[in-house]
Structures are given as structure tokens and as C-alpha cells.
């Protein structure tokens, strides 16, 4: 495990294996941001020339390594491109990405210091988050020869080292990064080792460790309670479904937020079977549930004065003789009936049950997180989540939190006709789980979910099918596999409410 601290040490004299600095693109050359003055002096005032001579352009994500000013006695210099900053101001996401890039470039270094600009506490938090997230590795299934050790001691060099706000920012970065690492671990674990019961057991253990109350409904309790959506999706699997409920209730909460997460531990598509390639990566179909649990624990650890009630609807969607069939009708929790015309549109079924249950708690705002539709990936790509809501105010509140947290999100509409199509597409039930049309899939899914939210409760749906899992190479602080997307947004949402 890496540890991270703040220090007022001089960048040129700090005892460490590597020092990460930023390089800003300026016209046809590069310049150095604040915080690198002593290092520049150590190179005889010619650090820009040295970097330019090695081909540094300041392009975002570019890495240039320079031997220390005293070969064999000083730290290796890792210069990371920050891109252009026309107004002289760097965004916190630039710093978060640079820190992640730098710590990955350090590879086997046992200690890394970050001499990136820290004009305020938010920049300190961004650098710390990027460093901690960038050093993450998932080696549980690798042989000893294949595993690598990430840098153990991380230091953010800043004049704010003794500042109260900076210390609080560092704590939030540590807690949030820890939660994201747990979410990434869950998402990266093979589905054979993380079925719904396994996931529930892990959530119970985590809740006990950090004082969050966790309740689990097993298949018998789900049947007794009438959770037809969760049971219908899970009935084809040898691994029965679960509904996990977490509660965090501080003294005198300023608001009550409810989180709901889709937790399909593996999605084969059911009898509406996916293609072989379509199943690859479907262990990540529980990323929404993992994120809401991780965020809830982080909020509790930070002691934020916000009441949180969280539901993670867990099931494994498998084909078998007992699996739900296209044309089956499920009676959802609360009594609404749904004709299942595509068993691969299963996430909305488990979420429907959970949204009705969450509404009964009468929160001020419900936010659900789900790897729900490939249609959203088609619309927004793999880095941006779609945000849908029943009110503009609620949607903007969550999108603003995402922007502040550095997570890419874009608002999308829920056209009224989508719900009408779901209702008319079934001739035997209250609504179908698909419209029968090949377009607007993400919008139709959002319309379906919205019909299960009680009237008068603000609700936001985040379709994270793209950014929840990275099946490409490492970039910035994002590694291949689970990303932990939306944890930072949910924590920021709670923090901004307090």
C-alpha cells in the first residue's frame, strides 16, 4: 500500500527516488509552472533547454525523463506535459492526470515526490488523488513473477503542507482513492469469484469495518417481499440474487440522499444470449453497485453530515431451464407488471425493484448508477457518462458535482414518448422492458427507470456503460479494467450538500 504525505521540502533537495513536475505548452516551446524554481536553478537555469533538447513539447500526457542535476545523488526528474494553459490557470483535472501519469512513469521507484502547482487545497486533493489512483494495480491473479510493486511513499510538495484545508483535502483524497481501489478490485475480480452472495458478504465486511449498517435480503426474503424484477433476472442462475441495503445516518443530517446501483455480477444476456465477444467484460456489469457501495463507505469515513441510504441490486443473468423467457411477465416490487421481451435488458428490471424500495425511504434525491446500455456508449463514447433526470435542477446538481470531481458527464433527455412506447409495446402487462425500436435505447431505458420512482422525489440516472470499465491501455490515473467511475461524483455530491 502506498502512503501519501504533504511536505514543504524544496523540490531540488527532497530525499526521494523521483520528482514529478509539470511542463506547460507555450507557443512553439515549453515553459515551467510555479513550484519548479529551485529545480530550474539546480540545472543552472537551463531546465527548459534541457527538456526541449530531449523533445519535450508540453503535450498533455507526454513524459520526459531527465537524470538528476547531480548524477547518482539526486532524484530522477519526470516531466509530464500539462498541455496549454492560455490564461495561465491549470484545471484540477490536468493536475490529477499529470500526477497519475507521473507515478506510473516512476514504475519501480520506491518513493515519488510531486512538485506540481498547488495554489489551493483543491489542487492538493487533485494531485493526491491522481497519484494514489495512478499507482493502483490488480495483481491478485498474477504469479509472483508477473506482479509489480507500485511506489510506496508518495509526497505532495506544497507551501500549503501545514494548511488546515490542504490537510482535509489530503484526507478526502486518501479516503476516496481507497474507495475507488475497492471498487476497482470488485469489478476486476472474475465472476466465478464474485457472485451475488460473495458480493454481499464483502459489503457486510466493509460496512462492519467502517461503521456502516448493512442489511442483505437473500432469495427467500426477496420472494417474501415481492421483488419480482431481481428474482426474475436471477432465476436462471445457480447463484441466487441479493439486495444489499446500506445506511449511514449522522447526527443532524442536512439532507438525505439515496443511491441505487445495478449489480449484475455476470451478464450472459440470459436466453436472449449475447455474442461470444459481447460477453467479454461482462464481469463489469456490477460496476454501478460497486460504485454506490464504495461511495457510501467513503462518505461515512469522511463523516459528512448527509444521510445516505443505498441499494445494490445483485443478480447473475444466465441462460438455463429455469431462466426467464421472452414474453414472461414479472410482477415488480410495488405491484407493477413488466413483460420481458428481451432478457438482455435486465439491468432495468433489478433497478426497478430497487428504485421503488428507495422511494419508500423518502429521500430528497435518488441517484442510480448503472452500466445500462450500449446505446449510451454509441452516443457518448467510452469516457463520458450520460445523465438523465426527472427535473433539470436535480440533473444539473449531479452534473455540476461530476465536473467538480473531474468525471466526464453529459446531460441527455427522457422524451415523454419513450414511456408511451414501453407501455404500448406490451399487450399484456403495464409496460415492456424494451420499445422494440433499434434507436434511442439509452433514452428508453431511462424512461423505464423513471416510471419506478415515486412522484415528488427528485431522481437522476447515470448510464456509465462507457467509463466504468477501461478495456484499453493505461492513461493518466486510469488503468486497464475497472475505473471506479462515479465514486468521486457521489462523494462530491454529498460534500457539496454539506
CSV table of C-alpha atoms in Angstrom, one decimal:
chain,number,residue,atom,x,y,z
A,1,UNK,CA,0.0,0.0,0.0
A,2,UNK,CA,1.2,3.5,-0.8
A,3,UNK,CA,1.3,6.2,1.8
A,4,UNK,CA,1.0,9.9,0.9
A,5,UNK,CA,2.0,13.0,2.8
A,6,UNK,CA,2.3,16.7,2.4
A,7,UNK,CA,5.7,18.4,2.7
A,8,UNK,CA,7.2,21.9,2.4
A,9,UNK,CA,10.5,20.4,1.3
A,10,UNK,CA,12.3,22.1,-1.5
A,11,UNK,CA,11.9,20.2,-4.8
A,12,UNK,CA,15.6,20.3,-5.5
A,13,UNK,CA,16.6,18.9,-2.2
A,14,UNK,CA,13.8,16.5,-1.2
A,15,UNK,CA,15.0,12.9,-0.5
A,16,UNK,CA,13.1,10.7,-2.9
A,17,UNK,CA,13.8,8.4,-5.9
A,18,UNK,CA,11.8,10.6,-8.4
A,19,UNK,CA,10.3,14.0,-8.6
A,20,UNK,CA,7.3,14.7,-10.9
A,21,UNK,CA,7.0,18.2,-12.4
A,22,UNK,CA,4.7,19.7,-15.0
A,23,UNK,CA,5.6,21.2,-18.4
A,24,UNK,CA,3.3,23.7,-20.0
A,25,UNK,CA,3.0,24.1,-23.7
A,26,UNK,CA,3.7,27.7,-24.8
A,27,UNK,CA,3.6,28.7,-28.4
A,28,UNK,CA,6.2,26.6,-30.2
A,29,UNK,CA,8.0,25.7,-27.0
A,30,UNK,CA,7.5,24.9,-23.3
A,31,UNK,CA,7.6,26.7,-20.0
A,32,UNK,CA,7.7,25.6,-16.4
A,33,UNK,CA,4.8,26.2,-13.9
A,34,UNK,CA,5.2,27.5,-10.4
A,35,UNK,CA,6.9,25.2,-8.0
A,36,UNK,CA,9.9,24.3,-10.2
A,37,UNK,CA,12.1,27.4,-9.5
A,38,UNK,CA,14.6,25.5,-7.3
A,39,UNK,CA,14.9,22.7,-9.7
A,40,UNK,CA,15.5,25.0,-12.6
A,41,UNK,CA,18.2,26.7,-10.5
A,42,UNK,CA,19.8,23.2,-9.8
A,43,UNK,CA,20.1,22.8,-13.6
A,44,UNK,CA,21.8,26.1,-13.9
A,45,UNK,CA,18.6,27.9,-15.0
A,46,UNK,CA,18.5,25.8,-18.2
A,47,UNK,CA,15.9,23.1,-17.4
A,48,UNK,CA,13.6,24.3,-20.2
A,49,UNK,CA,16.5,24.0,-22.6
A,50,UNK,CA,17.3,20.5,-21.3
A,51,UNK,CA,13.7,19.4,-21.7
A,52,UNK,CA,13.3,21.0,-25.1
A,53,UNK,CA,16.5,19.2,-26.2
A,54,UNK,CA,15.0,15.9,-25.2
A,55,UNK,CA,12.0,16.6,-27.3
A,56,UNK,CA,9.5,17.8,-24.7
A,57,UNK,CA,6.6,19.7,-26.2
A,58,UNK,CA,4.3,20.1,-23.2
A,59,UNK,CA,1.6,18.0,-24.9
A,60,UNK,CA,-0.8,16.6,-22.2
A,61,UNK,CA,0.3,13.2,-21.0
A,62,UNK,CA,3.8,13.4,-22.6
A,63,UNK,CA,6.6,12.1,-20.3
A,64,UNK,CA,10.2,13.2,-20.4
A,65,UNK,CA,12.7,11.7,-18.0
A,66,UNK,CA,15.8,13.7,-17.0
A,67,UNK,CA,18.7,12.5,-14.8
A,68,UNK,CA,19.0,14.4,-11.6
A,69,UNK,CA,21.2,17.5,-11.6
A,70,UNK,CA,23.8,15.5,-9.5
A,71,UNK,CA,24.1,12.1,-11.3
A,72,UNK,CA,23.9,9.3,-8.8
A,73,UNK,CA,23.0,11.6,-5.9
A,74,UNK,CA,19.7,13.2,-6.8
A,75,UNK,CA,16.3,12.1,-7.8
A,76,UNK,CA,15.3,11.3,-11.4
A,77,UNK,CA,13.2,14.1,-12.9
A,78,UNK,CA,9.9,13.1,-14.5
A,79,UNK,CA,8.4,15.9,-16.5
A,80,UNK,CA,4.8,15.5,-17.5
A,81,UNK,CA,3.1,17.5,-20.2
A,82,UNK,CA,0.2,19.6,-18.9
A,83,UNK,CA,-1.0,20.9,-22.3
A,84,UNK,CA,-1.6,24.6,-23.0
A,85,UNK,CA,-2.9,27.0,-20.3
A,86,UNK,CA,-3.7,30.1,-22.3
A,87,UNK,CA,-4.9,32.0,-19.2
A,88,UNK,CA,-2.1,30.7,-17.0
A,89,UNK,CA,-4.6,28.6,-15.0
A,90,UNK,CA,-4.4,24.8,-14.9
A,91,UNK,CA,-7.6,22.8,-14.2
A,92,UNK,CA,-7.6,20.4,-11.3
A,93,UNK,CA,-8.2,17.5,-13.7
A,94,UNK,CA,-4.9,18.5,-15.5
A,95,UNK,CA,-3.1,18.1,-12.3
A,96,UNK,CA,-4.9,14.8,-11.4
A,97,UNK,CA,-4.0,13.4,-14.7
A,98,UNK,CA,-0.4,14.6,-14.6
A,99,UNK,CA,0.1,13.0,-11.1
A,100,UNK,CA,-1.3,9.7,-12.3
A,101,UNK,CA,0.9,9.8,-15.4
A,102,UNK,CA,4.0,10.7,-13.4
A,103,UNK,CA,3.5,8.0,-10.8
A,104,UNK,CA,3.0,5.3,-13.5
A,105,UNK,CA,6.2,6.6,-15.2
A,106,UNK,CA,8.1,6.2,-12.0
A,107,UNK,CA,7.5,2.4,-12.2
A,108,UNK,CA,9.8,0.7,-9.7
A,109,UNK,CA,10.8,3.8,-7.8
A,110,UNK,CA,10.0,3.3,-4.1
A,111,UNK,CA,9.4,7.0,-3.4
A,112,UNK,CA,8.0,9.7,-5.6
A,113,UNK,CA,7.5,13.4,-4.8
A,114,UNK,CA,5.2,15.7,-6.8
A,115,UNK,CA,6.3,19.3,-7.5
A,116,UNK,CA,3.1,20.3,-9.3
A,117,UNK,CA,1.3,23.7,-8.8
A,118,UNK,CA,-0.7,23.8,-5.6
A,119,UNK,CA,-2.3,27.3,-5.4
A,120,UNK,CA,-5.1,26.0,-3.3
A,121,UNK,CA,-6.4,22.9,-1.4
A,122,UNK,CA,-8.4,21.6,-4.4
A,123,UNK,CA,-5.2,21.3,-6.4
A,124,UNK,CA,-3.6,19.4,-3.5
A,125,UNK,CA,-6.5,17.0,-3.5
A,126,UNK,CA,-6.4,16.5,-7.3
A,127,UNK,CA,-2.6,15.7,-7.2
A,128,UNK,CA,-3.1,13.3,-4.3
A,129,UNK,CA,-6.0,11.6,-5.9
A,130,UNK,CA,-4.1,11.2,-9.2
A,131,UNK,CA,-1.0,9.9,-7.5
A,132,UNK,CA,-3.0,7.3,-5.5
A,133,UNK,CA,-5.2,6.2,-8.3
A,134,UNK,CA,-2.3,6.0,-10.8
A,135,UNK,CA,-0.4,3.6,-8.5
A,136,UNK,CA,-3.3,1.1,-8.3
A,137,UNK,CA,-2.6,-2.4,-9.5
A,138,UNK,CA,-4.6,-5.5,-9.5
A,139,UNK,CA,-2.3,-8.5,-9.1
A,140,UNK,CA,-4.5,-11.0,-7.2
A,141,UNK,CA,-4.4,-13.4,-10.1
A,142,UNK,CA,-0.8,-12.9,-11.3
A,143,UNK,CA,2.1,-15.1,-10.4
A,144,UNK,CA,4.9,-13.5,-8.3
A,145,UNK,CA,6.9,-13.0,-11.4
A,146,UNK,CA,4.1,-11.1,-13.1
A,147,UNK,CA,3.2,-8.8,-10.3
A,148,UNK,CA,4.9,-5.4,-9.8
A,149,UNK,CA,5.2,-3.2,-6.8
A,150,UNK,CA,4.0,0.4,-7.1
A,151,UNK,CA,5.8,3.3,-5.4
A,152,UNK,CA,5.3,3.0,-1.6
A,153,UNK,CA,5.9,6.6,-0.4
A,154,UNK,CA,4.3,9.5,-2.2
A,155,UNK,CA,4.8,13.1,-1.2
A,156,UNK,CA,3.0,16.3,-2.4
A,157,UNK,CA,5.4,19.2,-2.2
A,158,UNK,CA,3.5,22.3,-1.3
A,159,UNK,CA,3.7,25.5,0.7
A,160,UNK,CA,0.2,24.5,2.0
A,161,UNK,CA,1.6,21.5,3.9
A,162,UNK,CA,0.5,22.9,7.2
A,163,UNK,CA,-2.7,24.4,6.0
A,164,UNK,CA,-5.9,23.0,7.6
A,165,UNK,CA,-7.8,22.9,4.3
A,166,UNK,CA,-4.9,21.2,2.5
A,167,UNK,CA,-4.8,18.5,5.2
A,168,UNK,CA,-8.5,18.0,4.9
A,169,UNK,CA,-8.1,17.8,1.1
A,170,UNK,CA,-5.4,15.1,1.5
A,171,UNK,CA,-7.6,13.1,3.8
A,172,UNK,CA,-10.5,13.2,1.4
A,173,UNK,CA,-8.2,12.2,-1.4
A,174,UNK,CA,-6.9,9.2,0.6
A,175,UNK,CA,-10.4,8.0,1.6
A,176,UNK,CA,-11.8,8.5,-1.9
A,177,UNK,CA,-8.9,6.7,-3.6
A,178,UNK,CA,-9.2,3.9,-1.1
A,179,UNK,CA,-12.9,3.5,-2.0
A,180,UNK,CA,-12.1,3.6,-5.7
A,181,UNK,CA,-9.4,0.9,-5.3
A,182,UNK,CA,-12.0,-1.3,-3.6
A,183,UNK,CA,-14.5,-0.7,-6.4
A,184,UNK,CA,-11.8,-1.5,-9.0
A,185,UNK,CA,-10.9,-4.7,-7.1
A,186,UNK,CA,-14.6,-5.8,-7.2
A,187,UNK,CA,-15.0,-5.0,-10.9
A,188,UNK,CA,-11.7,-6.7,-11.8
A,189,UNK,CA,-12.5,-9.9,-9.9
A,190,UNK,CA,-13.5,-12.8,-12.1
A,191,UNK,CA,-17.3,-13.6,-11.9
A,192,UNK,CA,-16.5,-17.1,-10.7
A,193,UNK,CA,-15.2,-15.5,-7.5
A,194,UNK,CA,-17.8,-12.7,-7.1
A,195,UNK,CA,-21.3,-13.9,-7.4
A,196,UNK,CA,-24.2,-12.0,-5.6
A,197,UNK,CA,-23.7,-13.8,-2.3
A,198,UNK,CA,-19.9,-13.2,-2.4
A,199,UNK,CA,-20.5,-9.5,-3.1
A,200,UNK,CA,-23.0,-9.2,-0.3
A,201,UNK,CA,-20.5,-10.9,2.1
A,202,UNK,CA,-17.8,-8.4,1.0
A,203,UNK,CA,-20.1,-5.5,1.5
A,204,UNK,CA,-21.1,-6.7,5.0
A,205,UNK,CA,-17.4,-7.0,5.9
A,206,UNK,CA,-16.6,-3.5,4.6
A,207,UNK,CA,-19.6,-2.0,6.4
A,208,UNK,CA,-18.6,-3.6,9.7
A,209,UNK,CA,-15.1,-2.2,9.3
A,210,UNK,CA,-16.2,1.4,8.8
A,211,UNK,CA,-19.4,1.6,10.9
A,212,UNK,CA,-21.9,1.5,8.0
A,213,UNK,CA,-25.1,-0.6,8.6
A,214,UNK,CA,-25.5,-3.3,6.0
A,215,UNK,CA,-28.6,-5.5,5.5
A,216,UNK,CA,-28.9,-8.3,2.9
A,217,UNK,CA,-32.1,-9.8,1.5
A,218,UNK,CA,-31.5,-13.3,0.3
A,219,UNK,CA,-33.6,-15.1,-2.3
A,220,UNK,CA,-36.2,-16.2,0.4
A,221,UNK,CA,-36.5,-12.6,1.7
A,222,UNK,CA,-36.8,-11.3,-1.9
A,223,UNK,CA,-39.6,-13.8,-2.7
A,224,UNK,CA,-41.4,-12.9,0.5
A,225,UNK,CA,-41.0,-9.2,-0.2
A,226,UNK,CA,-42.2,-9.4,-3.8
A,227,UNK,CA,-39.0,-8.3,-5.6
A,228,UNK,CA,-40.0,-9.8,-8.9
A,229,UNK,CA,-37.5,-7.9,-11.1
A,230,UNK,CA,-34.5,-9.1,-9.1
A,231,UNK,CA,-35.8,-12.6,-8.8
A,232,UNK,CA,-36.8,-12.8,-12.5
A,233,UNK,CA,-33.3,-11.8,-13.7
A,234,UNK,CA,-31.5,-14.1,-11.2
A,235,UNK,CA,-33.8,-17.2,-11.6
A,236,UNK,CA,-31.7,-18.7,-14.4
A,237,UNK,CA,-28.5,-18.9,-12.3
A,238,UNK,CA,-27.2,-21.4,-9.8
A,239,UNK,CA,-26.1,-18.3,-7.8
A,240,UNK,CA,-29.2,-16.7,-6.3
A,241,UNK,CA,-29.7,-12.9,-6.2
A,242,UNK,CA,-29.4,-10.5,-3.3
A,243,UNK,CA,-30.5,-7.0,-2.5
A,244,UNK,CA,-28.0,-5.1,-0.3
A,245,UNK,CA,-29.1,-2.1,1.7
A,246,UNK,CA,-26.6,0.2,3.4
A,247,UNK,CA,-27.4,3.1,5.7
A,248,UNK,CA,-25.3,5.9,7.1
A,249,UNK,CA,-27.1,8.3,9.4
A,250,UNK,CA,-25.0,11.1,11.0
A,251,UNK,CA,-26.3,13.4,13.7
A,252,UNK,CA,-28.4,16.3,12.3
A,253,UNK,CA,-28.0,15.4,8.5
A,254,UNK,CA,-28.5,18.4,6.2
A,255,UNK,CA,-30.1,16.2,3.5
A,256,UNK,CA,-31.0,12.6,2.6
A,257,UNK,CA,-29.5,11.1,-0.5
A,258,UNK,CA,-30.4,7.6,-1.8
A,259,UNK,CA,-28.0,5.7,-4.1
A,260,UNK,CA,-29.1,2.8,-6.2
A,261,UNK,CA,-26.7,0.5,-8.1
A,262,UNK,CA,-27.0,-2.1,-10.8
A,263,UNK,CA,-25.2,-5.2,-9.7
A,264,UNK,CA,-25.2,-7.9,-12.4
A,265,UNK,CA,-22.2,-9.9,-11.4
A,266,UNK,CA,-22.1,-11.5,-14.9
A,267,UNK,CA,-24.4,-10.8,-17.8
A,268,UNK,CA,-24.7,-13.5,-20.4
A,269,UNK,CA,-27.8,-11.9,-21.8
A,270,UNK,CA,-29.9,-14.7,-20.5
A,271,UNK,CA,-31.9,-16.6,-23.1
A,272,UNK,CA,-31.5,-13.5,-25.3
A,273,UNK,CA,-27.9,-14.6,-25.4
A,274,UNK,CA,-25.1,-12.2,-26.1
A,275,UNK,CA,-22.4,-13.0,-28.7
A,276,UNK,CA,-19.2,-14.5,-27.5
A,277,UNK,CA,-17.4,-11.2,-27.9
A,278,UNK,CA,-20.3,-9.4,-26.3
A,279,UNK,CA,-19.8,-11.4,-23.1
A,280,UNK,CA,-16.2,-10.4,-22.7
A,281,UNK,CA,-16.0,-7.8,-20.0
A,282,UNK,CA,-19.5,-8.5,-18.6
A,283,UNK,CA,-18.0,-9.1,-15.2
A,284,UNK,CA,-18.1,-5.3,-15.0
A,285,UNK,CA,-21.9,-5.2,-15.2
A,286,UNK,CA,-21.9,-4.8,-11.4
A,287,UNK,CA,-19.8,-1.6,-11.5
A,288,UNK,CA,-22.7,0.6,-10.6
A,289,UNK,CA,-23.5,-1.4,-7.5
A,290,UNK,CA,-19.8,-1.4,-6.6
A,291,UNK,CA,-19.6,2.4,-7.0
A,292,UNK,CA,-22.6,3.2,-4.8
A,293,UNK,CA,-21.3,1.0,-2.0
A,294,UNK,CA,-17.8,2.4,-2.3
A,295,UNK,CA,-19.1,6.0,-2.3
A,296,UNK,CA,-21.4,5.3,0.7
A,297,UNK,CA,-18.5,4.0,2.8
A,298,UNK,CA,-16.2,6.9,1.8
A,299,UNK,CA,-18.9,9.4,2.8
A,300,UNK,CA,-19.3,7.7,6.2
A,301,UNK,CA,-15.5,7.6,6.7
A,302,UNK,CA,-15.3,11.3,6.0
A,303,UNK,CA,-18.1,12.0,8.5
A,304,UNK,CA,-20.1,14.2,6.0
A,305,UNK,CA,-23.4,15.4,7.5
A,306,UNK,CA,-25.5,13.8,4.9
A,307,UNK,CA,-27.8,10.8,5.4
A,308,UNK,CA,-27.2,8.1,2.8
A,309,UNK,CA,-29.4,5.1,2.0
A,310,UNK,CA,-28.0,2.8,-0.6
A,311,UNK,CA,-29.4,-0.2,-2.5
A,312,UNK,CA,-27.3,-2.6,-4.6
A,313,UNK,CA,-29.5,-5.0,-6.6
A,314,UNK,CA,-27.4,-8.1,-7.3
A,315,UNK,CA,-28.1,-10.9,-9.7
A,316,UNK,CA,-26.3,-13.1,-12.2
A,317,UNK,CA,-28.1,-13.2,-15.6
A,318,UNK,CA,-27.6,-16.7,-17.0
A,319,UNK,CA,-29.4,-19.0,-19.5
A,320,UNK,CA,-30.8,-22.3,-18.2
A,321,UNK,CA,-34.0,-24.3,-18.0
A,322,UNK,CA,-35.2,-22.0,-15.2
A,323,UNK,CA,-34.3,-18.7,-16.8
A,324,UNK,CA,-36.8,-16.0,-17.6
A,325,UNK,CA,-38.2,-16.3,-21.1
A,326,UNK,CA,-39.0,-13.6,-23.6
A,327,UNK,CA,-42.8,-13.0,-23.1
A,328,UNK,CA,-42.7,-13.8,-19.4
A,329,UNK,CA,-44.4,-11.2,-17.2
A,330,UNK,CA,-42.7,-10.2,-13.9
A,331,UNK,CA,-44.6,-8.5,-11.1
A,332,UNK,CA,-42.2,-5.9,-9.7
A,333,UNK,CA,-41.8,-4.7,-6.2
A,334,UNK,CA,-44.7,-2.4,-5.6
A,335,UNK,CA,-47.0,-4.3,-8.0
A,336,UNK,CA,-46.3,-3.0,-11.4
A,337,UNK,CA,-46.1,-5.7,-14.2
A,338,UNK,CA,-43.4,-5.9,-16.9
A,339,UNK,CA,-43.4,-8.1,-20.0
A,340,UNK,CA,-39.8,-9.2,-20.6
A,341,UNK,CA,-39.3,-9.1,-24.4
A,342,UNK,CA,-35.5,-9.1,-24.2
A,343,UNK,CA,-33.8,-10.9,-21.3
A,344,UNK,CA,-30.6,-8.9,-22.1
A,345,UNK,CA,-32.4,-5.7,-21.0
A,346,UNK,CA,-32.1,-7.0,-17.4
A,347,UNK,CA,-30.4,-4.1,-15.6
A,348,UNK,CA,-33.6,-2.0,-15.7
A,349,UNK,CA,-35.5,-4.9,-14.1
A,350,UNK,CA,-33.3,-5.2,-11.0
A,351,UNK,CA,-33.1,-1.4,-10.7
A,352,UNK,CA,-36.9,-1.0,-11.0
A,353,UNK,CA,-37.4,-3.0,-7.8
A,354,UNK,CA,-34.6,-1.1,-6.0
A,355,UNK,CA,-35.9,2.3,-7.1
A,356,UNK,CA,-39.4,1.6,-5.7
A,357,UNK,CA,-37.8,0.5,-2.4
A,358,UNK,CA,-35.6,3.5,-2.3
A,359,UNK,CA,-38.6,5.8,-2.9
A,360,UNK,CA,-40.2,4.4,0.2
A,361,UNK,CA,-37.4,5.9,2.3
A,362,UNK,CA,-38.5,9.3,1.0
A,363,UNK,CA,-35.0,10.7,0.3
A,364,UNK,CA,-34.5,14.2,-1.1
A,365,UNK,CA,-32.7,12.9,-4.1
A,366,UNK,CA,-32.2,9.4,-5.7
A,367,UNK,CA,-29.2,8.8,-7.9
A,368,UNK,CA,-28.9,5.5,-9.6
A,369,UNK,CA,-25.6,4.3,-11.3
A,370,UNK,CA,-25.7,1.6,-13.9
A,371,UNK,CA,-23.7,0.1,-16.8
A,372,UNK,CA,-27.1,0.1,-18.5
A,373,UNK,CA,-26.9,0.4,-22.3
A,374,UNK,CA,-24.6,0.0,-25.2
A,375,UNK,CA,-26.6,2.7,-26.8
A,376,UNK,CA,-25.2,5.3,-24.4
A,377,UNK,CA,-21.7,4.2,-25.4
A,378,UNK,CA,-22.6,4.7,-29.1
A,379,UNK,CA,-23.9,8.2,-28.2
A,380,UNK,CA,-21.1,9.4,-25.9
A,381,UNK,CA,-18.2,7.1,-26.3
A,382,UNK,CA,-16.2,5.2,-23.6
A,383,UNK,CA,-15.2,8.1,-21.4
A,384,UNK,CA,-18.4,10.0,-20.9
A,385,UNK,CA,-21.5,9.0,-18.8
A,386,UNK,CA,-25.0,10.0,-19.7
A,387,UNK,CA,-27.1,11.9,-17.1
A,388,UNK,CA,-30.9,11.6,-17.2
A,389,UNK,CA,-33.3,13.1,-14.6
A,390,UNK,CA,-36.9,13.9,-13.9
A,391,UNK,CA,-36.0,17.5,-13.1
A,392,UNK,CA,-33.4,19.8,-14.6
A,393,UNK,CA,-32.4,21.0,-11.2
A,394,UNK,CA,-31.6,17.6,-10.0
A,395,UNK,CA,-29.7,16.7,-13.1
A,396,UNK,CA,-27.6,19.9,-13.1
A,397,UNK,CA,-26.8,19.3,-9.4
A,398,UNK,CA,-25.2,15.9,-10.2
A,399,UNK,CA,-23.5,17.1,-13.4
A,400,UNK,CA,-22.0,20.0,-11.5
A,401,UNK,CA,-20.7,17.5,-8.9
A,402,UNK,CA,-19.2,15.4,-11.7
A,403,UNK,CA,-17.5,18.5,-13.3
A,404,UNK,CA,-16.0,19.4,-9.9
A,405,UNK,CA,-14.8,15.9,-9.3
A,406,UNK,CA,-13.2,15.6,-12.7
A,407,UNK,CA,-15.5,13.0,-14.2
A,408,UNK,CA,-16.9,13.5,-17.7
A,409,UNK,CA,-20.7,13.5,-17.9
A,410,UNK,CA,-23.3,14.8,-20.4
A,411,UNK,CA,-27.0,15.5,-19.9
A,412,UNK,CA,-29.4,13.6,-22.1
A,413,UNK,CA,-33.2,13.9,-22.3
A,414,UNK,CA,-36.0,11.5,-21.5
A,415,UNK,CA,-38.6,12.1,-24.2
A,416,UNK,CA,-42.2,11.5,-23.0
A,417,UNK,CA,-43.0,9.3,-26.0
A,418,UNK,CA,-40.4,6.8,-24.8
A,419,UNK,CA,-42.5,5.8,-21.8
A,420,UNK,CA,-45.6,5.7,-24.0
A,421,UNK,CA,-43.8,3.3,-26.4
A,422,UNK,CA,-42.8,1.0,-23.5
A,423,UNK,CA,-46.4,0.9,-22.3
A,424,UNK,CA,-47.9,0.2,-25.7
A,425,UNK,CA,-45.3,-2.3,-26.8
A,426,UNK,CA,-46.7,-4.8,-24.3
A,427,UNK,CA,-50.3,-6.0,-24.9
A,428,UNK,CA,-50.5,-8.0,-21.6
A,429,UNK,CA,-48.6,-6.0,-19.0
A,430,UNK,CA,-48.2,-2.5,-17.7
A,431,UNK,CA,-45.1,-2.0,-19.8
A,432,UNK,CA,-42.5,-3.9,-21.8
A,433,UNK,CA,-38.8,-3.7,-20.9
A,434,UNK,CA,-37.9,-2.6,-24.5
A,435,UNK,CA,-39.6,-0.4,-27.1
A,436,UNK,CA,-39.0,-2.7,-30.0
A,437,UNK,CA,-37.1,0.0,-31.9
A,438,UNK,CA,-33.4,-0.1,-32.7
A,439,UNK,CA,-32.8,3.5,-31.7
A,440,UNK,CA,-32.9,5.6,-28.6
A,441,UNK,CA,-32.0,2.7,-26.3
A,442,UNK,CA,-30.4,4.7,-23.6
A,443,UNK,CA,-33.4,7.1,-23.5
A,444,UNK,CA,-35.9,4.2,-23.4
A,445,UNK,CA,-34.0,2.6,-20.5
A,446,UNK,CA,-34.1,5.9,-18.6
A,447,UNK,CA,-37.8,6.3,-19.2
A,448,UNK,CA,-38.4,2.8,-17.9
A,449,UNK,CA,-36.5,3.5,-14.7
A,450,UNK,CA,-38.2,6.8,-14.2
A,451,UNK,CA,-41.6,5.1,-14.1
A,452,UNK,CA,-40.5,3.3,-10.8
A,453,UNK,CA,-39.6,6.5,-8.9
A,454,UNK,CA,-42.3,7.8,-6.6
A,455,UNK,CA,-43.9,11.1,-7.6
A,456,UNK,CA,-42.4,14.1,-6.0
A,457,UNK,CA,-38.9,12.7,-5.5
A,458,UNK,CA,-36.0,14.1,-7.5
A,459,UNK,CA,-34.1,11.4,-9.4
A,460,UNK,CA,-31.0,11.2,-11.5
A,461,UNK,CA,-30.0,8.2,-13.6
A,462,UNK,CA,-26.3,7.8,-14.6
A,463,UNK,CA,-25.6,5.5,-17.5
A,464,UNK,CA,-21.9,4.6,-17.0
A,465,UNK,CA,-21.6,1.8,-19.5
A,466,UNK,CA,-18.7,3.5,-21.2
A,467,UNK,CA,-16.5,5.0,-18.5
A,468,UNK,CA,-17.0,2.3,-15.8
A,469,UNK,CA,-14.5,-0.1,-17.5
A,470,UNK,CA,-11.4,0.6,-19.4
A,471,UNK,CA,-10.6,-2.1,-22.0
A,472,UNK,CA,-7.8,-0.1,-23.5
A,473,UNK,CA,-4.4,0.9,-22.2
A,474,UNK,CA,-3.4,3.0,-19.2
A,475,UNK,CA,-3.8,6.7,-19.4
A,476,UNK,CA,-3.3,9.3,-16.7
A,477,UNK,CA,-4.6,7.8,-13.4
A,478,UNK,CA,-6.9,5.3,-15.2
A,479,UNK,CA,-5.6,1.8,-15.5
A,480,UNK,CA,-7.0,-1.1,-17.6
A,481,UNK,CA,-10.1,-2.7,-16.1
A,482,UNK,CA,-12.5,-1.2,-13.6
A,483,UNK,CA,-12.2,2.6,-13.2
A,484,UNK,CA,-14.3,3.3,-10.1
A,485,UNK,CA,-16.2,5.9,-12.1
A,486,UNK,CA,-18.9,7.9,-10.3
A,487,UNK,CA,-17.4,7.4,-6.8
A,488,UNK,CA,-15.8,10.9,-6.9
A,489,UNK,CA,-19.0,12.4,-8.2
A,490,UNK,CA,-21.2,10.9,-5.5
A,491,UNK,CA,-18.7,11.9,-2.7
A,492,UNK,CA,-18.6,15.4,-4.2
A,493,UNK,CA,-22.4,15.5,-4.3
A,494,UNK,CA,-22.5,14.7,-0.6
A,495,UNK,CA,-19.7,17.1,0.2
A,496,UNK,CA,-21.3,20.0,-1.7
A,497,UNK,CA,-24.6,19.4,0.1
A,498,UNK,CA,-22.9,19.7,3.5
